[in-house]
mmCIF file of C-alpha atoms and ligand atoms in Angstrom:
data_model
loop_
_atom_site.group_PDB
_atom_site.id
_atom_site.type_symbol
_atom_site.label_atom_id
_atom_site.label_comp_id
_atom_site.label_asym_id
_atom_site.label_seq_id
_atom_site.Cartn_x
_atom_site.Cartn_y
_atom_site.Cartn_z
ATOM 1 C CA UNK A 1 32.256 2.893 2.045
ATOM 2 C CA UNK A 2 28.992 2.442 0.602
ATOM 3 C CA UNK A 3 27.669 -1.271 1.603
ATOM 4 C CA UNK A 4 24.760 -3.338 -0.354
ATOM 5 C CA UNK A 5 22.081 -2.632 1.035
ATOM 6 C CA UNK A 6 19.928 -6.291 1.116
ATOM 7 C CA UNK A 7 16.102 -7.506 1.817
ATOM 8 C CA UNK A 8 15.702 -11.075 3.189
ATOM 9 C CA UNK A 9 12.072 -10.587 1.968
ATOM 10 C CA UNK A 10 12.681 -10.037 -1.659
ATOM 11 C CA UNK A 11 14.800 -13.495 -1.616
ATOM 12 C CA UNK A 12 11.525 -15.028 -0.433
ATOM 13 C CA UNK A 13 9.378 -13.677 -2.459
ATOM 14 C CA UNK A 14 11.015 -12.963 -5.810
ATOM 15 C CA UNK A 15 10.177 -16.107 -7.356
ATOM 16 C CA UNK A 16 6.355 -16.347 -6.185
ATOM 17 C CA UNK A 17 6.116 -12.352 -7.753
ATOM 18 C CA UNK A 18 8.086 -13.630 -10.831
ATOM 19 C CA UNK A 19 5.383 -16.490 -11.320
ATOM 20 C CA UNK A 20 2.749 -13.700 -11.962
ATOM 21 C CA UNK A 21 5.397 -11.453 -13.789
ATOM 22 C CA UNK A 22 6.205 -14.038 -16.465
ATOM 23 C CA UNK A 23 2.211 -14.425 -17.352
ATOM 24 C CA UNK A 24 1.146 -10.751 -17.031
ATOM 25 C CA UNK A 25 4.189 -9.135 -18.225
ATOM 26 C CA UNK A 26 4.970 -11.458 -21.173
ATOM 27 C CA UNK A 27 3.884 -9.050 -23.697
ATOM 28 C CA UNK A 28 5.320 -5.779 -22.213
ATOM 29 C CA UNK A 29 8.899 -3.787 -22.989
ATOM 30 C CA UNK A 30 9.065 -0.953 -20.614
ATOM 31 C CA UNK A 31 8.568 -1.357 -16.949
ATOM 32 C CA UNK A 32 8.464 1.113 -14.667
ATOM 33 C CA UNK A 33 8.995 0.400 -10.815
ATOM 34 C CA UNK A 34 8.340 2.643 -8.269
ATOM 35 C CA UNK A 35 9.922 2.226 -5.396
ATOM 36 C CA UNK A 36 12.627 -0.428 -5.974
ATOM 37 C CA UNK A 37 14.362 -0.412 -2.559
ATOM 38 C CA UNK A 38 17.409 -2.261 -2.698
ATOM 39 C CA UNK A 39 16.695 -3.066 -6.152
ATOM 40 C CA UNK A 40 16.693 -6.762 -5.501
ATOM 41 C CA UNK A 41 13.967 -7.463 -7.062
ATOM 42 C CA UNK A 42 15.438 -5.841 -10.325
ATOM 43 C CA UNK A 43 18.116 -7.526 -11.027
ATOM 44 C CA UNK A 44 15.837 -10.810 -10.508
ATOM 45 C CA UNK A 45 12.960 -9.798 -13.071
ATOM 46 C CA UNK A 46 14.994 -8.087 -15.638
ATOM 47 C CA UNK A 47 17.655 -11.292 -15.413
ATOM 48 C CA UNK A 48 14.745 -13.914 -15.780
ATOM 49 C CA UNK A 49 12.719 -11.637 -18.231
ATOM 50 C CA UNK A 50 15.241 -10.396 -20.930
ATOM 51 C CA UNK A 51 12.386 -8.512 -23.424
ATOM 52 C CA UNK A 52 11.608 -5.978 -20.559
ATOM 53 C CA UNK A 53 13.746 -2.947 -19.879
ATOM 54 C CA UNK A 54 13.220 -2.576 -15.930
ATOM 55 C CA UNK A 55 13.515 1.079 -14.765
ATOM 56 C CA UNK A 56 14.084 1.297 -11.324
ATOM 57 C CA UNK A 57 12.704 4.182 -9.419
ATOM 58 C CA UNK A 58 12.952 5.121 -5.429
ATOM 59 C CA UNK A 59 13.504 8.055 -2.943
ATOM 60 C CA UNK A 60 17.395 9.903 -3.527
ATOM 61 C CA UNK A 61 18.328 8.126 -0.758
ATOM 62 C CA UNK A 62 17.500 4.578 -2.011
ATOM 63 C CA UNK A 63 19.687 5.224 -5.303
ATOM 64 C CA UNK A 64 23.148 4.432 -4.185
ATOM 65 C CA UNK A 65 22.030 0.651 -3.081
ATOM 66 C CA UNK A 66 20.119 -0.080 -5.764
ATOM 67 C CA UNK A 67 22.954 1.326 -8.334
ATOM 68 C CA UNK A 68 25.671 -1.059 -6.096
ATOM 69 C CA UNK A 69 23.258 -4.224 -7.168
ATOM 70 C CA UNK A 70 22.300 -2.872 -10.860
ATOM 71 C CA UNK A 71 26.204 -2.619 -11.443
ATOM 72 C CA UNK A 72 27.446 -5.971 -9.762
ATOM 73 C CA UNK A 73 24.525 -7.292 -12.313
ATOM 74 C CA UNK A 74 26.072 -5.134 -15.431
ATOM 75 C CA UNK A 75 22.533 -6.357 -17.015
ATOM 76 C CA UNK A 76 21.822 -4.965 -20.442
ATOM 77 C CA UNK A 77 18.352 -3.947 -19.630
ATOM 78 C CA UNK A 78 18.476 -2.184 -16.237
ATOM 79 C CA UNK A 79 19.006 1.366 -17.242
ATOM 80 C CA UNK A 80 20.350 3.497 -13.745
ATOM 81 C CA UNK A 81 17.769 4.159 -11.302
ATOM 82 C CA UNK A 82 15.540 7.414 -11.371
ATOM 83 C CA UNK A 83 14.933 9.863 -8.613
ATOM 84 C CA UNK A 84 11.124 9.436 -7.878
ATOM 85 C CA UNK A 85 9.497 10.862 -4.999
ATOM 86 C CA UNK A 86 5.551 10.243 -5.310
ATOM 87 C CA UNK A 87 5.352 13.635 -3.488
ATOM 88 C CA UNK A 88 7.476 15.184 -6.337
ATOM 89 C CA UNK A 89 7.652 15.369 -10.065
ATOM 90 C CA UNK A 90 6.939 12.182 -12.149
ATOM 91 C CA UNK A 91 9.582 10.613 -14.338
ATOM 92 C CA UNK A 92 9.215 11.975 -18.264
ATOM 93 C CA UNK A 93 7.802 9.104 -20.718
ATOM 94 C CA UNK A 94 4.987 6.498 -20.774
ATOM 95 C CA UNK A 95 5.484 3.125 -19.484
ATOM 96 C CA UNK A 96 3.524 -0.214 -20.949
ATOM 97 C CA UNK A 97 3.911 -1.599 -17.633
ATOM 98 C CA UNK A 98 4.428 -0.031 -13.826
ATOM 99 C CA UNK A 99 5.187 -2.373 -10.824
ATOM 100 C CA UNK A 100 5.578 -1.504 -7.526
ATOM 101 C CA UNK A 101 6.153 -4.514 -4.074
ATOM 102 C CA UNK A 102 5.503 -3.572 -0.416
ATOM 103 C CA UNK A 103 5.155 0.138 -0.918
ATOM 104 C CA UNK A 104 1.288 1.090 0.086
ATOM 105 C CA UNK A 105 1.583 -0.076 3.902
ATOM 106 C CA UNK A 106 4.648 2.488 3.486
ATOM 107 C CA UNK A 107 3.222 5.333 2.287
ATOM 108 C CA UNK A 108 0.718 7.305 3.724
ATOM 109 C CA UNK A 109 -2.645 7.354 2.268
ATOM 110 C CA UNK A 110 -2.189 11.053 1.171
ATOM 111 C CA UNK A 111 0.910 9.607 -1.326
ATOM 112 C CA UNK A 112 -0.850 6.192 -1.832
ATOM 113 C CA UNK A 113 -3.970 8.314 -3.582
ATOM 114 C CA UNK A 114 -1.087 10.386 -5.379
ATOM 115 C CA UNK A 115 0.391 7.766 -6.886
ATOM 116 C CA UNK A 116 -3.044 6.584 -8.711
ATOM 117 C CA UNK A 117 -3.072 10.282 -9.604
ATOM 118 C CA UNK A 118 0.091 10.199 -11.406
ATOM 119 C CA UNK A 119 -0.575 6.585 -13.513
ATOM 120 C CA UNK A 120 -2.650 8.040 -16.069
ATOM 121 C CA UNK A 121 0.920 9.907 -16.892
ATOM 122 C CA UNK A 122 3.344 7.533 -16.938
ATOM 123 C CA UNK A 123 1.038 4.307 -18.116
ATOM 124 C CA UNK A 124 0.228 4.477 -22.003
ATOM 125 C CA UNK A 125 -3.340 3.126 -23.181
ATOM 126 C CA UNK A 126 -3.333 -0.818 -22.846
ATOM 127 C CA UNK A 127 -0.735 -0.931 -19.659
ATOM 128 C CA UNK A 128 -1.024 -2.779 -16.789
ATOM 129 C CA UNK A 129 -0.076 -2.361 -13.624
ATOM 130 C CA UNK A 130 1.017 -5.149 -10.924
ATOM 131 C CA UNK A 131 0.860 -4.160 -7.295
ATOM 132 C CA UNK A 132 2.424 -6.657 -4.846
ATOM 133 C CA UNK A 133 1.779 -6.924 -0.684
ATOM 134 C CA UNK A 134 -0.649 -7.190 1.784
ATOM 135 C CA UNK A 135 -4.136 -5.975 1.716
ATOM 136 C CA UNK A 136 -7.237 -6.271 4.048
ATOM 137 C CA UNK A 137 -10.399 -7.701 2.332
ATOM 138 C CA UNK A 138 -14.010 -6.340 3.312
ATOM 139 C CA UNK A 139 -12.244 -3.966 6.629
ATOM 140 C CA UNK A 140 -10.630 -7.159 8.102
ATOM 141 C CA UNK A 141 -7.246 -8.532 8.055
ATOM 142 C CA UNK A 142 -6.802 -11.698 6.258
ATOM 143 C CA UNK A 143 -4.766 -13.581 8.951
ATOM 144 C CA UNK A 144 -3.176 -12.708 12.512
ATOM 145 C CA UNK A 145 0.226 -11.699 10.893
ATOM 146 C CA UNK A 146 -1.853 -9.223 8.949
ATOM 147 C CA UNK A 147 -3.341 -8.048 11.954
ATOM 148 C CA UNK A 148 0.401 -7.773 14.242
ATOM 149 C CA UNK A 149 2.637 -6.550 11.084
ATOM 150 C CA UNK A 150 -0.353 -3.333 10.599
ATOM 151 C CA UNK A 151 -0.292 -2.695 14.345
ATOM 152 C CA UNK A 152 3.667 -2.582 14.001
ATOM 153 C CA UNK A 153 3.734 -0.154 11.217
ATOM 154 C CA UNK A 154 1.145 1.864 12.740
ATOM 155 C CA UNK A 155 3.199 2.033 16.017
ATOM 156 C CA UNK A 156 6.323 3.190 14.108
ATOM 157 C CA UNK A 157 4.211 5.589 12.425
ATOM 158 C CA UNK A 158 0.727 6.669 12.274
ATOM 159 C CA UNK A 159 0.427 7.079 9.040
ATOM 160 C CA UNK A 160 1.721 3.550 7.792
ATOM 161 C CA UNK A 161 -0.590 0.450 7.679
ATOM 162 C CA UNK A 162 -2.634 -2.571 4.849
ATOM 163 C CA UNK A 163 -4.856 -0.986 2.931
ATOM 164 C CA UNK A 164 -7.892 -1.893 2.180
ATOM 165 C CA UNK A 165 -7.916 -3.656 -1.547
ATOM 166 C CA UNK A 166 -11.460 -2.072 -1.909
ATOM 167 C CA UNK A 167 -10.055 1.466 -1.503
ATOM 168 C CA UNK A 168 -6.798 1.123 -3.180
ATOM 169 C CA UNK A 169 -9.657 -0.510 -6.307
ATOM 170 C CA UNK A 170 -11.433 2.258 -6.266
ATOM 171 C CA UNK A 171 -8.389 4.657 -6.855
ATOM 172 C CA UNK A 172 -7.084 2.030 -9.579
ATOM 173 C CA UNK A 173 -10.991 3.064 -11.068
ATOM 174 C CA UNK A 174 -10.753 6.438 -11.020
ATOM 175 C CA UNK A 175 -7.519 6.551 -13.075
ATOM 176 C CA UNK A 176 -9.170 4.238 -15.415
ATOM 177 C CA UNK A 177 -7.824 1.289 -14.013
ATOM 178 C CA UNK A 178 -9.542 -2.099 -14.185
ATOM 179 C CA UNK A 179 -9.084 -5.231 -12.600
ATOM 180 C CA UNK A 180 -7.521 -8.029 -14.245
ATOM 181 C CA UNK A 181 -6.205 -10.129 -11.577
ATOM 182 C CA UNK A 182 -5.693 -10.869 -7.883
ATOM 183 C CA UNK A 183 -3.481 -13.442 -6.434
ATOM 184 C CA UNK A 184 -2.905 -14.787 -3.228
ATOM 185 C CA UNK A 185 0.847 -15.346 -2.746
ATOM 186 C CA UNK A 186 2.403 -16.855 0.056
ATOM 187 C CA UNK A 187 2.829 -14.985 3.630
ATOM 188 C CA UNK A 188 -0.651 -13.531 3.280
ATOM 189 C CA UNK A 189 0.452 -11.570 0.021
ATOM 190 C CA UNK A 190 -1.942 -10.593 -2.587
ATOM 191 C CA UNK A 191 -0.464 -9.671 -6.309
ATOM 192 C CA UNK A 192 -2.768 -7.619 -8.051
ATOM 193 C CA UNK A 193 -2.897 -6.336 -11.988
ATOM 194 C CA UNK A 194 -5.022 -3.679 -13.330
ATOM 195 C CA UNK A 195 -5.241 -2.581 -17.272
ATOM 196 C CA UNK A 196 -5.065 0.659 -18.157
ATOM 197 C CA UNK A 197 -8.489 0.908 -20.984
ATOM 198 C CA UNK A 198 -6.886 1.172 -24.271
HETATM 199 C C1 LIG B 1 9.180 -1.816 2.351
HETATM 200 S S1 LIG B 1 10.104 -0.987 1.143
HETATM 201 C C2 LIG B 1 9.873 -2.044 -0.270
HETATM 202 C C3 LIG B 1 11.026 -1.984 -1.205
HETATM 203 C C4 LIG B 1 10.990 -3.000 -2.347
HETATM 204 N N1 LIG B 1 9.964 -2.679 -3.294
HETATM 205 C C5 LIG B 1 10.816 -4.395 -1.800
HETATM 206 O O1 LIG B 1 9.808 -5.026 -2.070
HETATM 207 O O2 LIG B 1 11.715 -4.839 -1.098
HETATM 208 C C6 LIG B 1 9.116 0.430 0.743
HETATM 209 C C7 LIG B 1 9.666 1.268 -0.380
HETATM 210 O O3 LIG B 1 8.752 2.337 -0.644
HETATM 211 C C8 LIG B 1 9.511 3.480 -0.927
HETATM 212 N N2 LIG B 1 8.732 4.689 -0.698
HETATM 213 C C9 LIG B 1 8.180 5.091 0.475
HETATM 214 N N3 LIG B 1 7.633 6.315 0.336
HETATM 215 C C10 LIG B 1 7.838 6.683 -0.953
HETATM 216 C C11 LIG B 1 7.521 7.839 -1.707
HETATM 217 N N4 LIG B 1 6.901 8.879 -1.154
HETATM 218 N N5 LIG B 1 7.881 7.886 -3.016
HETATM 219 C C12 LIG B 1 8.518 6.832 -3.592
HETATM 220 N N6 LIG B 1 8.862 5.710 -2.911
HETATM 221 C C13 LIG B 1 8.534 5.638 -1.620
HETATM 222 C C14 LIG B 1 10.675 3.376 0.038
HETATM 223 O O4 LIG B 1 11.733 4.235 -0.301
HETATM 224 C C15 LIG B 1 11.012 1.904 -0.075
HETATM 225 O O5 LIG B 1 11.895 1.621 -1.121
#
């Protein structure tokens, strides 16, 4: 039997993202989120912001869990997850908005420079996208949990580990990406939004 799969961090966190959501995403109908994990964080943005369709996107072997909490939610605008590998195809269509937590640390910086790649594709002229984690600031960490969770990932494996906002800015630039915001958020978070020039 298939059990819910469930992130104590997106509980924690959901609301602080949501803050930023609500003010940069306002305006926006079709959302695009790239890896979703348990889909948590789903079924907390599309509940709380009802003019958004939320599409959910992960790795084939995320899908299950995040269909499990899409379908306890039965919302109206949380169409069924999509099958999105950065190292694979795109989805089809253009999305006004793409949104993607805790993912860059994840992937390695080979898929983390493929994934700016692909925006210009799936973002139309005008959209934004909202990255949320951790990121290191001028080559330094921003606090000693920085420093310990990057040695952690980096342990597990090699590839993993912050980025460096600079770098992941200068990727956001070359797919004609600029910055709109940064945010600190709590736990040595940053969110940060980039427009898409219209
Ligand atoms: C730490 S989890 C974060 C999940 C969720 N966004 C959250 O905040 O709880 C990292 C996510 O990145 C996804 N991911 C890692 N490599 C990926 C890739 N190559 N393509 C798409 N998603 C990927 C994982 O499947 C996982 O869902």
């Amino acid at each position: 039997m298939l059990h819910k799969p469930f992130s104590p961090a997106c509980e924690r966190n959901r609301d602080a993202i949501l803050a930023v959501l609500r003010e940069h995403f306002a305006d926006r109908r079709r959302v695009l989120e790239i890896g979703s994990g348990t889909g948590q964080h789903a079924v907390h943005f599309a509940a709380a912001l009802p003019q958004l369709v939320w599409q959910t996107s992960d790795v084939p072997d995320n899908l299950s869990g995040i269909r499990l909490w899409l379908g306890e939610a039965r919302q109206p605008n949380t169409p069924p997850p999509l099958s999105f590998d950065i190292n694979g195809a795109p989805p089809e269509g253009e999305f006004d908005a793409v949104f993607s937590a805790n993912t860059l640390h994840i992937m390695g910086w080979s898929e983390v420079q493929r994934l700016f790649a692909l925006l210009p594709g799936l973002m139309r002229p005008g959209a934004l996208l909202t990255i949320y984690g951790p990121f290191n600031y001028g080559g330094a960490f921003t606090s000693a949990s920085n420093a310990a969770f990057d040695a952690s990932l980096r342990a597990a494996q090699p590839q993993r580990g912050i980025r460096d906002f600079e770098a992941v800015d200068a990727l956001a630039d070359g797919a004609g990406l600029s910055l709109v915001d940064d945010r600190a958020m709590p736990a040595n978070n940053r969110c940060v939004t980039w427009r898409r020039s219209a």
